[in-house]
mmCIF file of C-alpha atoms in Angstrom:
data_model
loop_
_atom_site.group_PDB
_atom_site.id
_atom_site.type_symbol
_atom_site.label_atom_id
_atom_site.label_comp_id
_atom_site.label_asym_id
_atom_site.label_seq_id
_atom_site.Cartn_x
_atom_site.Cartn_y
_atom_site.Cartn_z
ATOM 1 C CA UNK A 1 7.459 -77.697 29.222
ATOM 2 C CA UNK A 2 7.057 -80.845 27.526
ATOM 3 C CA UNK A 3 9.112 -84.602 27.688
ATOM 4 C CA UNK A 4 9.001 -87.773 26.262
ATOM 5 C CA UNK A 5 9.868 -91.001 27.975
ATOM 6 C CA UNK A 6 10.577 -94.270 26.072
ATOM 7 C CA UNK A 7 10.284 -97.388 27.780
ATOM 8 C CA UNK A 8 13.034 -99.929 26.304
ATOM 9 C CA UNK A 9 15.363 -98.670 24.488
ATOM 10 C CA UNK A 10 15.391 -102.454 22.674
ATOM 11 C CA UNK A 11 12.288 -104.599 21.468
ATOM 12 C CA UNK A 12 12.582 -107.684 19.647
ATOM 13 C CA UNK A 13 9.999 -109.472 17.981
ATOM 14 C CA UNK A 14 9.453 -113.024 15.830
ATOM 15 C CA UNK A 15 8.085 -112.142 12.606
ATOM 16 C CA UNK A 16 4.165 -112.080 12.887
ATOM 17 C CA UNK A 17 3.806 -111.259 16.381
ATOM 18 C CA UNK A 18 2.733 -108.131 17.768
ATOM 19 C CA UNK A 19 4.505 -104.988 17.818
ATOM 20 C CA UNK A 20 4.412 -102.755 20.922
ATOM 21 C CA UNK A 21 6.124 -99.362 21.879
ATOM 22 C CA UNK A 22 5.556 -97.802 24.721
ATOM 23 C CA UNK A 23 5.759 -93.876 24.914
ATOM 24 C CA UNK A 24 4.622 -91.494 27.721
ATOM 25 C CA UNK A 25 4.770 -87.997 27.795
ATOM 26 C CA UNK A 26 4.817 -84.746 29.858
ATOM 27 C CA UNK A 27 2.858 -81.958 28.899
ATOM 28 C CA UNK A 28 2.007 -78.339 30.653
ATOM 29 C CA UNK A 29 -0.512 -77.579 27.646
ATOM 30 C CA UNK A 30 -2.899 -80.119 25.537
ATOM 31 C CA UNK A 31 0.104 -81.884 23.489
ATOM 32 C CA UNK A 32 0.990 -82.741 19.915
ATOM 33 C CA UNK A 33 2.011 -86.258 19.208
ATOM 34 C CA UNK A 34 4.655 -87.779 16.714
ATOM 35 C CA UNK A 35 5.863 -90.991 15.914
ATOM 36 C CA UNK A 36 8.869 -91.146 13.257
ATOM 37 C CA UNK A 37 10.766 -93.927 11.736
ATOM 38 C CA UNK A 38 14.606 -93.954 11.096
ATOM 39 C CA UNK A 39 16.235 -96.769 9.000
ATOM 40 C CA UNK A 40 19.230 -97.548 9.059
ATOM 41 C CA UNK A 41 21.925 -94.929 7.722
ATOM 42 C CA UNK A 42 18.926 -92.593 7.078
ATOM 43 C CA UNK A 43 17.177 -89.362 8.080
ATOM 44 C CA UNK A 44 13.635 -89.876 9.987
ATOM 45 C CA UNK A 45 10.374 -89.874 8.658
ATOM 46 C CA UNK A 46 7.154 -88.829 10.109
ATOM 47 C CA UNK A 47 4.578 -92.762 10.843
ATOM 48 C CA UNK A 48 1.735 -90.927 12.394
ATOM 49 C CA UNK A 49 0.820 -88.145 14.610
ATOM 50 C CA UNK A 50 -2.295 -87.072 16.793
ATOM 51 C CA UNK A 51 -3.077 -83.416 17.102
ATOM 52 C CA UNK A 52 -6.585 -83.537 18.265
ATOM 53 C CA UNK A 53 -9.957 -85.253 17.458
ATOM 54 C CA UNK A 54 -10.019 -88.950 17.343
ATOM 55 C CA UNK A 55 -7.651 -90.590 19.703
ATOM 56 C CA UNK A 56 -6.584 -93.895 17.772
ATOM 57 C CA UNK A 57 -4.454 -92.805 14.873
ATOM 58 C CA UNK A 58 -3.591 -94.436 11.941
ATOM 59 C CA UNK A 59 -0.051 -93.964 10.169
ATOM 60 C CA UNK A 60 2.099 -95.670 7.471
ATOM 61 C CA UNK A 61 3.240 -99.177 7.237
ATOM 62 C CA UNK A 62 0.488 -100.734 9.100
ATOM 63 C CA UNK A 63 0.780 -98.740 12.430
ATOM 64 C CA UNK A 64 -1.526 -97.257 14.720
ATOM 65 C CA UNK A 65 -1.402 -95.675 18.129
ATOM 66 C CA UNK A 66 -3.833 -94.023 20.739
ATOM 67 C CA UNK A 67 -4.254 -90.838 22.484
ATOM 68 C CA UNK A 68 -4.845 -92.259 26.021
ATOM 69 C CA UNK A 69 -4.468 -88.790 28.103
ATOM 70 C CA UNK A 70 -5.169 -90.324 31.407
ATOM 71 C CA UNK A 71 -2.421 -92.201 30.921
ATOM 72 C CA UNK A 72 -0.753 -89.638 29.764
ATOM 73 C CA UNK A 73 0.621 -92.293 26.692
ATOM 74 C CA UNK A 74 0.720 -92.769 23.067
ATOM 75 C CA UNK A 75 1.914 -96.340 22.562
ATOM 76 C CA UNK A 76 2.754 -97.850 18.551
ATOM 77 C CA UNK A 77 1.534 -100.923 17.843
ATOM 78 C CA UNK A 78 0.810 -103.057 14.752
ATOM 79 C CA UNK A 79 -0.462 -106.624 14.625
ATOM 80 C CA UNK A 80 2.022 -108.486 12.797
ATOM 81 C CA UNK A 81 5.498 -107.848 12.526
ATOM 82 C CA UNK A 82 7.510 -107.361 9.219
ATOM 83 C CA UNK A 83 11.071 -107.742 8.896
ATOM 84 C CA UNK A 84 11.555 -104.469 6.575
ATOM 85 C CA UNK A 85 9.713 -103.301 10.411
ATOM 86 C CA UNK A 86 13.087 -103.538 12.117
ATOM 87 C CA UNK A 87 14.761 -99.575 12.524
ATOM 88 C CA UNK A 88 14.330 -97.356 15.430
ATOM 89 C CA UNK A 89 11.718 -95.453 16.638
ATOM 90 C CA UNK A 90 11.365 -92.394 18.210
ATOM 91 C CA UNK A 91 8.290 -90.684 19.801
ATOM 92 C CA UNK A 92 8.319 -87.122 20.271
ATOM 93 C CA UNK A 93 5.879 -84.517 21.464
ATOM 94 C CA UNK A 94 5.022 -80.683 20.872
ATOM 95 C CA UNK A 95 2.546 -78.108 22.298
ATOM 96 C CA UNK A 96 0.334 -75.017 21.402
ATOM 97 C CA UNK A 97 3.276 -73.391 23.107
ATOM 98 C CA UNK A 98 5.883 -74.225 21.060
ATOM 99 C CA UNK A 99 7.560 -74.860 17.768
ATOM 100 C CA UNK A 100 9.746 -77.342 18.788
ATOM 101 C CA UNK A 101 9.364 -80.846 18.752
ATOM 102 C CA UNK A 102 11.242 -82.881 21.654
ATOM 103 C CA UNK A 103 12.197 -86.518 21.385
ATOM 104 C CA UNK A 104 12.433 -89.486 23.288
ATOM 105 C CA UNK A 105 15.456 -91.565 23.294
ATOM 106 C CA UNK A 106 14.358 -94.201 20.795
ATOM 107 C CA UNK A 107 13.636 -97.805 20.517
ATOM 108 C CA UNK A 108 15.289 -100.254 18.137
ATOM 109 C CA UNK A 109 12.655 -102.799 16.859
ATOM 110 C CA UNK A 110 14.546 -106.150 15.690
ATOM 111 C CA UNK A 111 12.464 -108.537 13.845
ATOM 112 C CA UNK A 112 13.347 -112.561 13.956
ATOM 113 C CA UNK A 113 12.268 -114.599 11.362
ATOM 114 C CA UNK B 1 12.056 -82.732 -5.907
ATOM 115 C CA UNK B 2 14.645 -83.391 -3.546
ATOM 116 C CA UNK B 3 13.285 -82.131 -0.099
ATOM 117 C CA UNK B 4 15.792 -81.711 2.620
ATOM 118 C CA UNK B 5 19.381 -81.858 1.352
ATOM 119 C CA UNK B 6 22.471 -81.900 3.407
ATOM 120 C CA UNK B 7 26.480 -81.960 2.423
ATOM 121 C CA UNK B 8 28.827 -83.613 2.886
ATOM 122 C CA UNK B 9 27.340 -87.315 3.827
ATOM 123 C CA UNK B 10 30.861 -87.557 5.992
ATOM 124 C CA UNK B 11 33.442 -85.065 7.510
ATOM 125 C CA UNK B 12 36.720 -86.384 9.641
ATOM 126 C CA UNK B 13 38.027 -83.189 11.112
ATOM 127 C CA UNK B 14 40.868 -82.649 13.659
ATOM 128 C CA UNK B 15 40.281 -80.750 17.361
ATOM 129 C CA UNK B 16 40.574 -77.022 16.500
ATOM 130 C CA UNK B 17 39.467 -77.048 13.150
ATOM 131 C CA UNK B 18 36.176 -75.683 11.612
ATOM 132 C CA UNK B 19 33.544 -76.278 9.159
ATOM 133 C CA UNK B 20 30.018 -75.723 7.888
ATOM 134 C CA UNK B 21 27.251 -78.213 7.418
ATOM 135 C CA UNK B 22 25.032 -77.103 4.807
ATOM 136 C CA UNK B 23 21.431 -77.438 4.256
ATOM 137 C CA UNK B 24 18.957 -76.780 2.116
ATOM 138 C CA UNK B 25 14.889 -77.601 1.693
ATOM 139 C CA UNK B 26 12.998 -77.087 -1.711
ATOM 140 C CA UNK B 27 9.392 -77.237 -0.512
ATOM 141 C CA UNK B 28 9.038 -73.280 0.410
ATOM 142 C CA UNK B 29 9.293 -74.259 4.236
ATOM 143 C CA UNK B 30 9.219 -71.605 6.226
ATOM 144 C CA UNK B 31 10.731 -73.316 9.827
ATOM 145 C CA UNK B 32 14.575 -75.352 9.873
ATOM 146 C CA UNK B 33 16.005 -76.703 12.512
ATOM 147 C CA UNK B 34 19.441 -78.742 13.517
ATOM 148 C CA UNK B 35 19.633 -81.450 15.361
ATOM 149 C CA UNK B 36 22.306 -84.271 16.738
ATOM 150 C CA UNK B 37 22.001 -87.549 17.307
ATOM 151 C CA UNK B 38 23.936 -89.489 20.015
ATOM 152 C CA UNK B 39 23.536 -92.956 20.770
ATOM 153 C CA UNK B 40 20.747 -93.378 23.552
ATOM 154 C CA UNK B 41 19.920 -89.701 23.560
ATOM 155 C CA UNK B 42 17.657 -89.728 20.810
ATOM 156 C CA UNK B 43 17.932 -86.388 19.122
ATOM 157 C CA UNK B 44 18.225 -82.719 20.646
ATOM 158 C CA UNK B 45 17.886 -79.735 19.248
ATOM 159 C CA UNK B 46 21.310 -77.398 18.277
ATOM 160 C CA UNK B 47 19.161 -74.507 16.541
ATOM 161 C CA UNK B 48 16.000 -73.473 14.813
ATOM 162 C CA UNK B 49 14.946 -70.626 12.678
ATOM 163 C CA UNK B 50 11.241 -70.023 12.328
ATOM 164 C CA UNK B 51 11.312 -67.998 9.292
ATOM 165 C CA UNK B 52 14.169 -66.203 7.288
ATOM 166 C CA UNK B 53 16.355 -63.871 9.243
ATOM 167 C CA UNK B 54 15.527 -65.618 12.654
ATOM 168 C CA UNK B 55 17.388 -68.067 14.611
ATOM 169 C CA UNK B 56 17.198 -68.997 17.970
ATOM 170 C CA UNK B 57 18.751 -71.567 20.216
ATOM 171 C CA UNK B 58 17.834 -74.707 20.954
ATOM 172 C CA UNK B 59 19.047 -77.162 23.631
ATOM 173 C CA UNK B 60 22.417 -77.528 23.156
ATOM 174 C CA UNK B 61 23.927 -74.717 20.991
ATOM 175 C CA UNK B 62 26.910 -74.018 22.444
ATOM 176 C CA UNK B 63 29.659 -74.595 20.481
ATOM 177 C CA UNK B 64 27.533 -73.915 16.988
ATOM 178 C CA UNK B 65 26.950 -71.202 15.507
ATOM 179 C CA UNK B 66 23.936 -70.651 12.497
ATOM 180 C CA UNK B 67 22.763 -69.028 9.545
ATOM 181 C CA UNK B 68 19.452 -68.955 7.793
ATOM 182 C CA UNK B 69 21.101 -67.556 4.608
ATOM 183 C CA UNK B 70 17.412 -67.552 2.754
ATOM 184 C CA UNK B 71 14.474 -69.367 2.762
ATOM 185 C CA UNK B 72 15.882 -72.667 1.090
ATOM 186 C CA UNK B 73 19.212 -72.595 3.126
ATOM 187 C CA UNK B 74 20.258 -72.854 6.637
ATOM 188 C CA UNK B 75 23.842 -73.605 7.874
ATOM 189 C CA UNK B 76 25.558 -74.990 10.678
ATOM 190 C CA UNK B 77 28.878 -73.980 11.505
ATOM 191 C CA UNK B 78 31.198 -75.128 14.309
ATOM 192 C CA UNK B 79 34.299 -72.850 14.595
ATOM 193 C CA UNK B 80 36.675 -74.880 16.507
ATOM 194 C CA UNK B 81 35.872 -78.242 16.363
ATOM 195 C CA UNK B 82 35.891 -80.455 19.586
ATOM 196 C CA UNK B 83 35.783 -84.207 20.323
ATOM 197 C CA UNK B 84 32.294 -83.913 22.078
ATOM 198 C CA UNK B 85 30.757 -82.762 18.538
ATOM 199 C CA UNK B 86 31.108 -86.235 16.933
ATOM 200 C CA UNK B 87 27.783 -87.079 15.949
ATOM 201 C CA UNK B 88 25.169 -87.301 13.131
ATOM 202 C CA UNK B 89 23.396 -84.290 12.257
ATOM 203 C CA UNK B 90 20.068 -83.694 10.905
ATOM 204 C CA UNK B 91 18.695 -80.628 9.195
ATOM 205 C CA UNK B 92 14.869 -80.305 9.080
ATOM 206 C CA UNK B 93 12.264 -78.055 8.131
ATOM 207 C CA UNK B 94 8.205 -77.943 8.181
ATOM 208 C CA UNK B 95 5.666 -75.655 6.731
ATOM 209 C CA UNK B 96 4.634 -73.242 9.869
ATOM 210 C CA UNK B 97 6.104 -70.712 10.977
ATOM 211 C CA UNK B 98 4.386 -70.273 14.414
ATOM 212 C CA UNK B 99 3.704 -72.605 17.417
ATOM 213 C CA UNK B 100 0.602 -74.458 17.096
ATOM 214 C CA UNK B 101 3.706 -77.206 15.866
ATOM 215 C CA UNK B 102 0.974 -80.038 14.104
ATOM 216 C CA UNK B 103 2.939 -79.597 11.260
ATOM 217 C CA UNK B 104 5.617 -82.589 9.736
ATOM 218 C CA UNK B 105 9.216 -82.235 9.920
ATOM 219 C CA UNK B 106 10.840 -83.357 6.930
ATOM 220 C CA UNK B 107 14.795 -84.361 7.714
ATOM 221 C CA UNK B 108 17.487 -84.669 5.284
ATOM 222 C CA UNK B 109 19.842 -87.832 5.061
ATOM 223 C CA UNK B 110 22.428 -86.569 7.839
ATOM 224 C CA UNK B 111 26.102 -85.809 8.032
ATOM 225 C CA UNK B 112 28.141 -88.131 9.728
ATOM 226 C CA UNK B 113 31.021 -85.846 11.592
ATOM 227 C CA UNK B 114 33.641 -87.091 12.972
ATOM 228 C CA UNK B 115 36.365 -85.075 15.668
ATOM 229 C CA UNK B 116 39.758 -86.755 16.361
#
């Protein structure tokens, strides 16, 4: 069985600064890891995922997150924060074992100018 | 091409009464899926079918009912609407039809539902 945690379901940030969102998962078989994107009033689209091989991944948008399986984690980040950044995000995870993806609760990124 | 579509944007419907949220995909996807979406619960899963002519249940089906009508289309019907099924719902669909999920889901806009 798999799960995703979230940790804070609200982040803000001033424009510029780092983004950081924190996502740990549960996983009974080597998982499958998904960021997505939702903007306001709109479906959500995929950022970046890691399936295997190199553990830093690169998505859309300027973001980036790592594999850290001793941590069991797969944290977002990007360097400098954009305003057009601000929506929520959701990490979610899947398996060999399944074809269903399960989500976390979400974080909403707000951006301050 | 569109990719995921889903109608109507909006639905108000009284306790008791039923509808059908359509959805349909236009990139040969073989996998669909339902979800809902309720504040601080991120989204769970109603339904999926992993190819046409299979459905299966998800994490919180009851009250929903489905059909994968073809390959393109896959509908979500609630007979008796309650209160508790306000929400937004998302189709989605992705390219595999197996586990070894690595694939993208692509979701559709949503449909805003609304039970007084």
């Amino acid at each position: 069985a798999q799960s995703v945690t979230q940790l804070g379901s609200h982040v803000s940030v001033s424009e510029g600064a780092l983004v950081l969102l924190r996502c740990n998962y549960s996983s009974s078989v080597p998982p499958y890891l998904f960021w997505y994107v939702q903007y306001p009033n709109q479906g959500l689209q995929l950022l970046l995922k890691y399936t295997t091989g190199a553990t830093l991944v690169k998505g859309i948008n300027g973001f980036e997150a790592e594999f850290k399986k001793s941590e069991t984690s797969f944290h977002l980040t990007k360097p400098s924060a954009h305003m057009s950044d601000a929506a929520e995000y959701f990490c979610a995870v899947s398996g060999s074992n399944t074809d269903k993806l399960i989500f976390g609760t979400g974080t909403r990124l707000q951006v301050f100018p | 091409n569109a990719g995921v579509t889903q109608t109507p944007k909006f639905q108000v419907l009284k306790t008791g009464q039923s509808m059908t949220l359509q959805c349909a995909q236009d990139m040969n996807h073989n996998s669909m899926y339902w979800y809902r979406q309720d504040p601080g619960m991120g989204l769970r899963l109603i339904y999926y079918s992993a190819s046409e002519g299979t459905t299966d249940k998800g994490e919180v089906p009851n009250g929903y009912n489905v059909s994968r009508l073809n390959k393109r289309e896959f509908s979500l019907r609630l007979e008796s609407a309650a209160p508790s099924q306000t929400s937004v719902y998302f189709c989605a669909s992705r390219q595999g039809s197996t586990s070894q999920n690595t694939d993208t889901q692509y979701f559709g806009p949503g449909t805003r539902l609304t039970v007084l």
